[in-house]
mmCIF file of C-alpha atoms in Angstrom:
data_model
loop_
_atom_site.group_PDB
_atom_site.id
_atom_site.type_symbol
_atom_site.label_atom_id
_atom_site.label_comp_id
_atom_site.label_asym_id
_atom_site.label_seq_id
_atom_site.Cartn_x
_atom_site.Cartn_y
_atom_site.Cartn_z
ATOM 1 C CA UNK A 1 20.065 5.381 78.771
ATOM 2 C CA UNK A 2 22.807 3.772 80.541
ATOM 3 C CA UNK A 3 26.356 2.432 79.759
ATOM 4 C CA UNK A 4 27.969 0.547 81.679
ATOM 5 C CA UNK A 5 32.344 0.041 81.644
ATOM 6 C CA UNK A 6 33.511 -3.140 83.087
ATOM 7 C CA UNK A 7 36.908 -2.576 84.348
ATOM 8 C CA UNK A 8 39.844 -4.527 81.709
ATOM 9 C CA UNK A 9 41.970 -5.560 84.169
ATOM 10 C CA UNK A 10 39.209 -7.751 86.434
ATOM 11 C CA UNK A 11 40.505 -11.728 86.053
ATOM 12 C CA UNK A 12 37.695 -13.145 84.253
ATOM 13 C CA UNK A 13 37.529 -16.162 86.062
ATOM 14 C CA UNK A 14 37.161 -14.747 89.157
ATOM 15 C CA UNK A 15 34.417 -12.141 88.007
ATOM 16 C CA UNK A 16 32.491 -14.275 85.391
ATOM 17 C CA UNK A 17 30.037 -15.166 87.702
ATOM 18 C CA UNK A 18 30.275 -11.825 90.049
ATOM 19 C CA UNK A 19 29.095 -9.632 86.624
ATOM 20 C CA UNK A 20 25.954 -12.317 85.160
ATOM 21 C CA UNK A 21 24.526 -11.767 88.549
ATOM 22 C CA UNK A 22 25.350 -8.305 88.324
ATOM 23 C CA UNK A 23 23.787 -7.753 84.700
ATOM 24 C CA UNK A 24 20.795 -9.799 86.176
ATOM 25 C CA UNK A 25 19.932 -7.496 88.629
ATOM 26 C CA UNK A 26 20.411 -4.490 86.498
ATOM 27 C CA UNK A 27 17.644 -6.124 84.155
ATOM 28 C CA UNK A 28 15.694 -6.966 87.119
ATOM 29 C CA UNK A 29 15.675 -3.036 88.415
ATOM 30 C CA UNK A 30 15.093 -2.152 84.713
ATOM 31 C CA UNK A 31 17.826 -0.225 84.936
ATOM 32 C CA UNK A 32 20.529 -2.159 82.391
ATOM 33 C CA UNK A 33 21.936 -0.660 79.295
ATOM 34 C CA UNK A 34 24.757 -1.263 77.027
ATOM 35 C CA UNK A 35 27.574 -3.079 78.799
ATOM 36 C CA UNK A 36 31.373 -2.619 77.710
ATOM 37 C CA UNK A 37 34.880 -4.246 78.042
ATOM 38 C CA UNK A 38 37.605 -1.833 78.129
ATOM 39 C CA UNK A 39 40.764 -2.952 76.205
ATOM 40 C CA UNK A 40 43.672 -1.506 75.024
ATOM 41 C CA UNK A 41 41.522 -1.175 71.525
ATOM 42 C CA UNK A 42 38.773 0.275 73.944
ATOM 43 C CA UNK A 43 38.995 3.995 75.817
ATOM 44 C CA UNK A 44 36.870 5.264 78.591
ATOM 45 C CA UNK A 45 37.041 8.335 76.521
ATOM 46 C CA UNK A 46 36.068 7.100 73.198
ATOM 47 C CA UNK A 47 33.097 4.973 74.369
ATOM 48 C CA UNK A 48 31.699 7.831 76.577
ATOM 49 C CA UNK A 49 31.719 10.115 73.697
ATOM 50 C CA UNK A 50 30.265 7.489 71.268
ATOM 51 C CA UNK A 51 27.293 6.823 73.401
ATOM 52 C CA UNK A 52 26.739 10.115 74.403
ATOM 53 C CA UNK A 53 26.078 10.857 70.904
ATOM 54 C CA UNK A 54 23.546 8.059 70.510
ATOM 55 C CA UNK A 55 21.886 9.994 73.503
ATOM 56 C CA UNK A 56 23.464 8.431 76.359
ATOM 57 C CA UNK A 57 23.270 10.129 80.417
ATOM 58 C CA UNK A 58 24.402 8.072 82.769
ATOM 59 C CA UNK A 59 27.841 5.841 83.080
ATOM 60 C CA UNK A 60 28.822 3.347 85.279
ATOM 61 C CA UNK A 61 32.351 2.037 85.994
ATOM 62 C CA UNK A 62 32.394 -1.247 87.096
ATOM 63 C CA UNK A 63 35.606 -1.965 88.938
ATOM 64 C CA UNK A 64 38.035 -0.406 90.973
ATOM 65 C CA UNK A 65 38.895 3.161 92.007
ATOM 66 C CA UNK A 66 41.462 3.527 88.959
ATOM 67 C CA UNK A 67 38.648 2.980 86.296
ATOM 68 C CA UNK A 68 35.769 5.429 88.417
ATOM 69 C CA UNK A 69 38.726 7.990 88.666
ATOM 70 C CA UNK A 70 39.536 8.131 84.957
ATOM 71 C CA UNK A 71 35.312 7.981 84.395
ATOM 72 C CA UNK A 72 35.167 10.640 86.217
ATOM 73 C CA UNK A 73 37.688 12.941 83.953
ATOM 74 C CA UNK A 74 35.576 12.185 81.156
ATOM 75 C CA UNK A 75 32.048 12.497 82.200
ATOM 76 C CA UNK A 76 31.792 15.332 84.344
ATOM 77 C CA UNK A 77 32.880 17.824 81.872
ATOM 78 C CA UNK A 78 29.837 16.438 79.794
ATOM 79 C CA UNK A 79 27.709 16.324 82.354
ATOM 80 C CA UNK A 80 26.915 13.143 82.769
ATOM 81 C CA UNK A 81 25.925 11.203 85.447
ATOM 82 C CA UNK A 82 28.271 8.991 87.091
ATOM 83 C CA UNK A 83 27.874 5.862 89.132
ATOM 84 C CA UNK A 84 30.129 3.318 90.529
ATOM 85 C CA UNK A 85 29.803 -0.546 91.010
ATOM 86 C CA UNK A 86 32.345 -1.644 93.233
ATOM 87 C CA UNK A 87 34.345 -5.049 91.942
ATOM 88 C CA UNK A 88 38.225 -5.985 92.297
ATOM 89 C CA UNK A 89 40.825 -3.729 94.002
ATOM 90 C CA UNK A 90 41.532 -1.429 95.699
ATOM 91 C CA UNK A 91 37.926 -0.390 96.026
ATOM 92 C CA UNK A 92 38.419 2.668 98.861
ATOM 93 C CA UNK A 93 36.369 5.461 96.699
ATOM 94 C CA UNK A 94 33.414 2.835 98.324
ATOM 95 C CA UNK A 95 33.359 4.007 101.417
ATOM 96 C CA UNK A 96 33.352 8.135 100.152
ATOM 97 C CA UNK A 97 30.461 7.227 97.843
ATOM 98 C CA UNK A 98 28.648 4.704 100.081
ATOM 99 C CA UNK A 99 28.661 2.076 97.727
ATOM 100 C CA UNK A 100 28.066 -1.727 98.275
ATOM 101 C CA UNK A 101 30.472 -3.788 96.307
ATOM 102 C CA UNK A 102 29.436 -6.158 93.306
ATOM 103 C CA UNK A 103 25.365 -6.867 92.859
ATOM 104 C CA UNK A 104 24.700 -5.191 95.985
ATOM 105 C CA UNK A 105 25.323 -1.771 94.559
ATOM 106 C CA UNK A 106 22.858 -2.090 92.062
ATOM 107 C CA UNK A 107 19.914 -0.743 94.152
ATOM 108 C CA UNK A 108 21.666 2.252 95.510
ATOM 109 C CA UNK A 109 22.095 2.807 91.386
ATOM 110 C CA UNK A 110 18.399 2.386 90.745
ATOM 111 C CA UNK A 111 17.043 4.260 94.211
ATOM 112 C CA UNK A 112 19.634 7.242 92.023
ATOM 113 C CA UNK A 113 20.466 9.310 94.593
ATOM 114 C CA UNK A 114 22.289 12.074 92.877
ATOM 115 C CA UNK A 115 24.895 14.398 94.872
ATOM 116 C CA UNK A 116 26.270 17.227 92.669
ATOM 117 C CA UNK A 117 29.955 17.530 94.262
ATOM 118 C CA UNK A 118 32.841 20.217 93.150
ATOM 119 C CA UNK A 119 35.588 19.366 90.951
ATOM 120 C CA UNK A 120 39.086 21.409 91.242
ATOM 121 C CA UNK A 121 40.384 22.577 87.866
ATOM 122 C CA UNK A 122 44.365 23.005 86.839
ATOM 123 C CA UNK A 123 44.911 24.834 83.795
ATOM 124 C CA UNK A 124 42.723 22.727 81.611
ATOM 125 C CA UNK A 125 42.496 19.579 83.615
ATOM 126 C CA UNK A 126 39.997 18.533 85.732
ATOM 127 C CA UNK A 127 40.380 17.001 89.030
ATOM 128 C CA UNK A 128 38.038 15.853 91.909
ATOM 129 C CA UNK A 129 39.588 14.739 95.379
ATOM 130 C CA UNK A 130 43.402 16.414 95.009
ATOM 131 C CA UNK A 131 46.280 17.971 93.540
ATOM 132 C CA UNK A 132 49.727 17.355 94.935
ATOM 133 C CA UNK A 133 52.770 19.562 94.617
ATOM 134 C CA UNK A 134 55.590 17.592 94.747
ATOM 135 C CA UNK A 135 58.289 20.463 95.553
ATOM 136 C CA UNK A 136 57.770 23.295 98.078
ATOM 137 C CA UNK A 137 59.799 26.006 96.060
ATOM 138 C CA UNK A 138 56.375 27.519 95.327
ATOM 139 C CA UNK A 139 54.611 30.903 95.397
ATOM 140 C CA UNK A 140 50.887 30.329 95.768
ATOM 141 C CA UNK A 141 48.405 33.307 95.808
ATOM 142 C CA UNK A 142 44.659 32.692 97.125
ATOM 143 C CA UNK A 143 42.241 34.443 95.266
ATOM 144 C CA UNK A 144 44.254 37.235 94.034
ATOM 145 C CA UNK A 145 44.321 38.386 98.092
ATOM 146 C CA UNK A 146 47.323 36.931 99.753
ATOM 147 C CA UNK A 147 50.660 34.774 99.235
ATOM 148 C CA UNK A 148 51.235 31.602 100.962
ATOM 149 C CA UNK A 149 54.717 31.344 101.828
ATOM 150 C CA UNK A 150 56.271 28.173 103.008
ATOM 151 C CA UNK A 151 58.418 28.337 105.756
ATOM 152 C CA UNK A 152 59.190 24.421 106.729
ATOM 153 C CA UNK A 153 62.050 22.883 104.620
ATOM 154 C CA UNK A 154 59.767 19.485 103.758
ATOM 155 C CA UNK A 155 56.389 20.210 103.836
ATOM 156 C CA UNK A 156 53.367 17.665 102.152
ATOM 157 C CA UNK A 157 51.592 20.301 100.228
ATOM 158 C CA UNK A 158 48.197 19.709 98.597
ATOM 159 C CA UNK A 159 45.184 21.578 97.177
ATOM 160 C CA UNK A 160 42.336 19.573 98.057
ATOM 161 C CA UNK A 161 38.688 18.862 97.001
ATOM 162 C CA UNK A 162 38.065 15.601 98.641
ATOM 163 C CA UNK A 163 41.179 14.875 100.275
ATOM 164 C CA UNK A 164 44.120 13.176 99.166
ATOM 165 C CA UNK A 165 42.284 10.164 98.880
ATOM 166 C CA UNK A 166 44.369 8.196 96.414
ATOM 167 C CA UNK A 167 47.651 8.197 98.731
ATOM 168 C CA UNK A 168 48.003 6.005 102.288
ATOM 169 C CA UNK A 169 45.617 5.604 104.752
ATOM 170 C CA UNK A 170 42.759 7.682 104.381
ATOM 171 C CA UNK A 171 39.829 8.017 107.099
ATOM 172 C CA UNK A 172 36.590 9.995 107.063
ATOM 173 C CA UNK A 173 38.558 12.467 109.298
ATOM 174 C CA UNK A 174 40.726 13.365 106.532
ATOM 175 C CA UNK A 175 38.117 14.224 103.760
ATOM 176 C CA UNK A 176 37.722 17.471 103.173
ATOM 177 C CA UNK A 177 33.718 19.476 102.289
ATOM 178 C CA UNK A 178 33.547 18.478 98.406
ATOM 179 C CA UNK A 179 30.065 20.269 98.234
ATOM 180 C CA UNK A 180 31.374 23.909 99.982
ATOM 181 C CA UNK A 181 32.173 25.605 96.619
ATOM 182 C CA UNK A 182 36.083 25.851 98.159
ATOM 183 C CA UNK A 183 39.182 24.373 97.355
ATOM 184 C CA UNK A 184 41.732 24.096 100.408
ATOM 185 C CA UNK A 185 45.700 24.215 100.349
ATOM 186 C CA UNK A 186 46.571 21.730 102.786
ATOM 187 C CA UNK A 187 50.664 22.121 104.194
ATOM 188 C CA UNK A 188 51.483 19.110 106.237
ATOM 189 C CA UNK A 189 54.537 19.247 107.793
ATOM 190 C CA UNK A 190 56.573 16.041 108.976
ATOM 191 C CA UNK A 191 56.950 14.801 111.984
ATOM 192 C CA UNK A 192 59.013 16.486 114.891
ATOM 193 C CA UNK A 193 61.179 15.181 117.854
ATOM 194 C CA UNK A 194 59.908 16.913 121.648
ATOM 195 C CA UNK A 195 62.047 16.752 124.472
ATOM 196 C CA UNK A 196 58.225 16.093 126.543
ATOM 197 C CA UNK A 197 56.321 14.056 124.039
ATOM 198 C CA UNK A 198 58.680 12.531 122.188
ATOM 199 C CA UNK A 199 57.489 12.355 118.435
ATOM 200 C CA UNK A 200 54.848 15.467 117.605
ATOM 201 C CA UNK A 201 53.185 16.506 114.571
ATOM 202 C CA UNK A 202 52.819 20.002 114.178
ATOM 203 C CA UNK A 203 49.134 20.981 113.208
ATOM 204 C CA UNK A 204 48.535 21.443 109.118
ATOM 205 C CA UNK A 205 47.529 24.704 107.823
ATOM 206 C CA UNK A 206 45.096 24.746 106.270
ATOM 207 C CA UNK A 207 43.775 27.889 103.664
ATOM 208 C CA UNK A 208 40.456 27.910 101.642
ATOM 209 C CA UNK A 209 40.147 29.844 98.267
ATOM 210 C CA UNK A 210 38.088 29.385 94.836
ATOM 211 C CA UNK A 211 40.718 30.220 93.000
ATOM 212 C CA UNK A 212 44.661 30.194 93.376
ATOM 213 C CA UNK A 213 48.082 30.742 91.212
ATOM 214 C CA UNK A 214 50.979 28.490 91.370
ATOM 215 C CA UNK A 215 54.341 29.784 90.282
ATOM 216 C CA UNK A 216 58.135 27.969 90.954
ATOM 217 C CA UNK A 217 60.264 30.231 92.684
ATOM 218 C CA UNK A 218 63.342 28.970 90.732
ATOM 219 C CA UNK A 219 62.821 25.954 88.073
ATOM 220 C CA UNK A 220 59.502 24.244 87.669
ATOM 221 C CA UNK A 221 57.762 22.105 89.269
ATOM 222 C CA UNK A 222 55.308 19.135 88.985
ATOM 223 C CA UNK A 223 51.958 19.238 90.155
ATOM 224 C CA UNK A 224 49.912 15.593 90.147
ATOM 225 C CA UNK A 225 46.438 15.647 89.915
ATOM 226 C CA UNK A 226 44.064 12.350 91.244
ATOM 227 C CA UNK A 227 47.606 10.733 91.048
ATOM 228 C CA UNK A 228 47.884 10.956 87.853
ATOM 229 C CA UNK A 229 47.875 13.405 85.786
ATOM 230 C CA UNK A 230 50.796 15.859 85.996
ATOM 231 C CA UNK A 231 50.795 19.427 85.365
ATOM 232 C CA UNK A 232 54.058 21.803 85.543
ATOM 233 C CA UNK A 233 54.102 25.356 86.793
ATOM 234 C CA UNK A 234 52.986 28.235 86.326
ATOM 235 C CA UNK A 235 49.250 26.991 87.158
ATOM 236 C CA UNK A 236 45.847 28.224 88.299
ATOM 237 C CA UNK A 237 43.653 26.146 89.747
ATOM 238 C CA UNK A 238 40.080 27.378 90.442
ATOM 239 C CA UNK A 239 36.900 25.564 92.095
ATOM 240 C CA UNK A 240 34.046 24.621 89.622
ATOM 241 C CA UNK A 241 31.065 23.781 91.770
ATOM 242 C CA UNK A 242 28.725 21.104 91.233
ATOM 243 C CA UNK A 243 30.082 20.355 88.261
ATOM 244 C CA UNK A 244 29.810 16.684 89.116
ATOM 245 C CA UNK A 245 26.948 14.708 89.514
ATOM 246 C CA UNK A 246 27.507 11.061 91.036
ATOM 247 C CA UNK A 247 25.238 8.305 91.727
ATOM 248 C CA UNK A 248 25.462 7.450 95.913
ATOM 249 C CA UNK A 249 24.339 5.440 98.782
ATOM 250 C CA UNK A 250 22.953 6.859 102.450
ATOM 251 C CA UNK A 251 25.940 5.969 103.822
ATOM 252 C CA UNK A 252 28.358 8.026 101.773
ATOM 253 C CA UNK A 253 30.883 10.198 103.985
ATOM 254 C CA UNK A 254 29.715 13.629 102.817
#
């Protein structure tokens, strides 16, 4: 059984069209379901959970990245199946997935190509591509072994699944192995003046773990998950593998 969550904030003038010829060709591939608008009166979390207990196992957001990330949240901690038709913007989780936009995407949903990809978890939150920490006063400790300590004054620092993929430009080169049962901390650190090269950029460290403790070295500090939700210090985060299962195309970028 399928549901499918078409994304509230699509104009419906401009989509009218764009989702009948979408719902056709979900009846056409016999694989169409129950189809929901999301409102204000209308959670992503509410609906999942009503339909799963009318035996629902796969969901579809149809929309943009915003709607598939909060899907996402939800389903994979039922383990559900989750797919992803393209429609409005911005649309860049696409390209990860290797999903056509609008009516197109249909038939990579029905040929179901499943991918089981890890999910990072922070305290009790779930999160798939990354987790940003938006203050480098921290003590982090990989897998109970060693302490990252931060030496640069203005490091980026991230723990990464995917990739920060939710923030600037972001190219297949930057996504990190979502399927490798590791999470990475990622320190970036900004740009530097050479008397040679003019403008460098030193290389980022990078250091894998499966599971890792965050605590402020003086007041504490925010951590933002997906670019959203936002966790404070002390945290652990820890790798769950395969814990979801999404719906993509041969072209995907893992």
């Amino acid at each position: 059984m399928y549901l499918y969550l078409v994304d509230q904030h699509l104009h419906p003038g401009k989509t009218a069209t764009t989702l009948a010829r979408i719902e056709s060709r979900l009846i056409e591939l016999g694989i169409n379901g129950k189809m929901e608008k999301l409102s204000v009166l209308k959670s992503v979390k509410e609906l999942v959970q009503d339909q799963v207990r009318e035996g629902m196992k796969t969901v579809v957001a149809i929309g943009t990245d915003a709607l598939l990330r909060q899907l996402i949240a939800v389903a994979a901690p039922l383990n559900l199946v989750v797919g992803f038709i393209p429609l409005g913007s911005p649309i860049h989780l696409a390209k990860v997935f290797g999903m056509p936009e609008a009516a197109d995407a249909c038939d990579v949903l029905s040929a179901r190509i499943i991918k089981k990809v890890d999910m990072g978890k922070v305290n009790h939150h779930y999160f798939f591509s990354s987790l940003e920490i938006e203050h480098p006063a921290v003590r982090m400790t990989c897998d109970g072994k060693y302490q990252i300590h931060i030496r640069s004054d203005e490091p980026q620092i991230s723990v990464c699944n995917f990739g920060n993929i939710f923030h600037g430009a972001f190219g297949r080169e930057d996504l990190s192995n979502p399927c490798d049962g590791y999470l990475e901390v990622v320190i970036r650190r900004s740009r530097r003046r050479s008397f040679f090269n003019g403008d460098a950029a030193e290389r980022d460290s990078v250091f894998p773990f499966k599971k890792l403790t965050i605590h402020a070295q003086r007041e504490s500090v925010k951590l933002v998950a997906d670019h959203e939700q936002v966790v404070s210090t002390p945290a652990t985060v820890e790798v769950v593998p395969q814990k979801l299962k999404i719906i993509v195309g041969k072209s995907r970028w893992f």
